[in-house]
């Protein structure tokens, strides 16, 4: 058995020993070699220098230290003395207990002693607090993304409109025609004879162009919004720092396409027989137009997305990994690509993965990787034999395959959201042909622009793209053939949209223009009727979009001029939206009672038009608040007239005409619902009388306003003139200027004497009085010499009168 550590009983030896520094002591013993090594390591860290004990042996300080037994107060020493004057025996660690009984006995003995563990301080680096952005900051950033997207769309449309104009110029077409071999020209002259010769000429031209023009670049691609953050972080002057911005974009490899500033530069690309993908398609349009074809320049706009790129932060599970791939805009790897990041597991392990563009790849490798990808610029040729436009891809030599222009789901640099076609001519018509090439028109519209909110729709707001497209489509020409061609094209695209295949994923049904699922219904939407059922997806029934009907509360239907029929039951109940103070109090009371405050919703098929009571004997019917509800024109009472003039009620009150204010809407002010009035409602027979009185009142008020204005003008002029006169008199009478005095002596020199200010004042006043006797007085009358000052006649003259 190893010796236990005991307190030294020889107090004399303890008192004679040199005092030692108090250290923390452990109660636990290391029982194996591994623990002994750890104890030595900790001893070396905690106590680099070890003092020898009284008996000459080194002081043992194991890693966990043991405190002395509690002082019972019987040995006559204080706590400080007992701590300082204690001796410890050296323990041989090799004699540790080896049997289970010894270990249990040792543990039992140790458990009797109070155990004190050494303090361990663990420091964790607190994560940086990410402050949540306020509602206004989020709205501002959302608006910034939308403005950037709209600005980029406008610039791209202008860019392709200029390129289309260059392709229609006579110089470019003449040079393009000279490059085409003679046998292809001869074949193209026969394209109007038959359908087969038309298709053969186009395919022959595609084969020749593929071998003639060499690709040297990938062309424009989609850039995420986050890639342009460096423009916001730097203080860049957009007017003077154009070159530094271009250099920064070149450094980040963000300049897509080629810089072509004129049609001459475009011709140089044709002569050099090389260029990027979009330049190749534009020159092909110029070549095919020079051969007599009616061709369009078609471009798939690649603006900066208005949405933040989506990132999947959750770990993919076995169920979600199969459908985790999303077509939403995502962040490009850019220059911060991490080679050590885990690679995506291939969907098909035995299939070679598709090549992906990396910033470090050479241009040739990038061209090989993108050779089979969908382009962003191509051509359309009008087929007179079938009366429709044919899709032509000069990059991949594809003829009449419009759906092949849609990019693959894995291509994160090409999104088909808006496809425009530019007709031939300097001011060619711009046509939206997105429906012809999109696999899902609903998805294309979501990528193009956000959907308007319910409040924006109710306010009659129009989407930005609809307004912009209305201005650029150029419907000013009066060509009947073009109008018929445009009408046939629109009918064709509508048929293609109606024949669009049903989506294969649940997320694609959300806001789909043709199909709907019950899970995607909004708060105020229901399915009515619940037939026909077009199919099922994951045991969910698919309904046509026409079955989705809006529902509203009784108050909302009243604003639409409709009321609920008697005996109708609500088709849906939704949680009440507490905006006013009254609604909030009702919501709190319902919460205290243990239920949620809900409101009943009804469909339009459960309502009827509101019929107000008529006007009887000139008395206008009113509601409980003394007003007339006039949210729509159909709510006007029979025999009544609405006069939307503010302030005309006081004239009706003077004439004794019965009237009531017209409530046209409600607005929320300080958590209260306040009615919005617009004019009054009176009996129809009193309308003319009231309007005549109003005109007379307006004329009178106008005259009063003119007179008041003239009086104010005259008062201001009087005040101004009086101020000038008073200032002039004060300067003349009380100024302190010094005037020179000259003596009239011709023989002597003129001497100037300076008098005091008081003498000068008296002299000037006397001079003014003398000169005033010969001056003309104000008013145009000459002052007579006999007239005395003060305006009174002399006494002798009064006697004569």
PDB file of C-alpha atoms in Angstrom, residues 105 147 183 191 200 251 430 509 591 595:
ATOM      1  CA  UNK A 105      -9.893   1.058  -0.846  1.00  0.00           C
ATOM      2  CA  UNK A 147     -33.343  49.600 -60.817  1.00  0.00           C
ATOM      3  CA  UNK A 183     -22.613  28.334-105.695  1.00  0.00           C
ATOM      4  CA  UNK A 191     -35.343  29.829-102.024  1.00  0.00           C
ATOM      5  CA  UNK A 200     -31.688  23.517 -98.498  1.00  0.00           C
ATOM      6  CA  UNK A 251      -8.802  42.470 -64.093  1.00  0.00           C
ATOM      7  CA  UNK A 430     -38.994  44.858 -81.865  1.00  0.00           C
ATOM      8  CA  UNK A 509     -46.802  24.825 -60.330  1.00  0.00           C
ATOM      9  CA  UNK A 591     -56.273  35.349 -27.481  1.00  0.00           C
ATOM     10  CA  UNK A 595     -58.979  31.099 -29.695  1.00  0.00           C
TER      11      UNK A 595
END
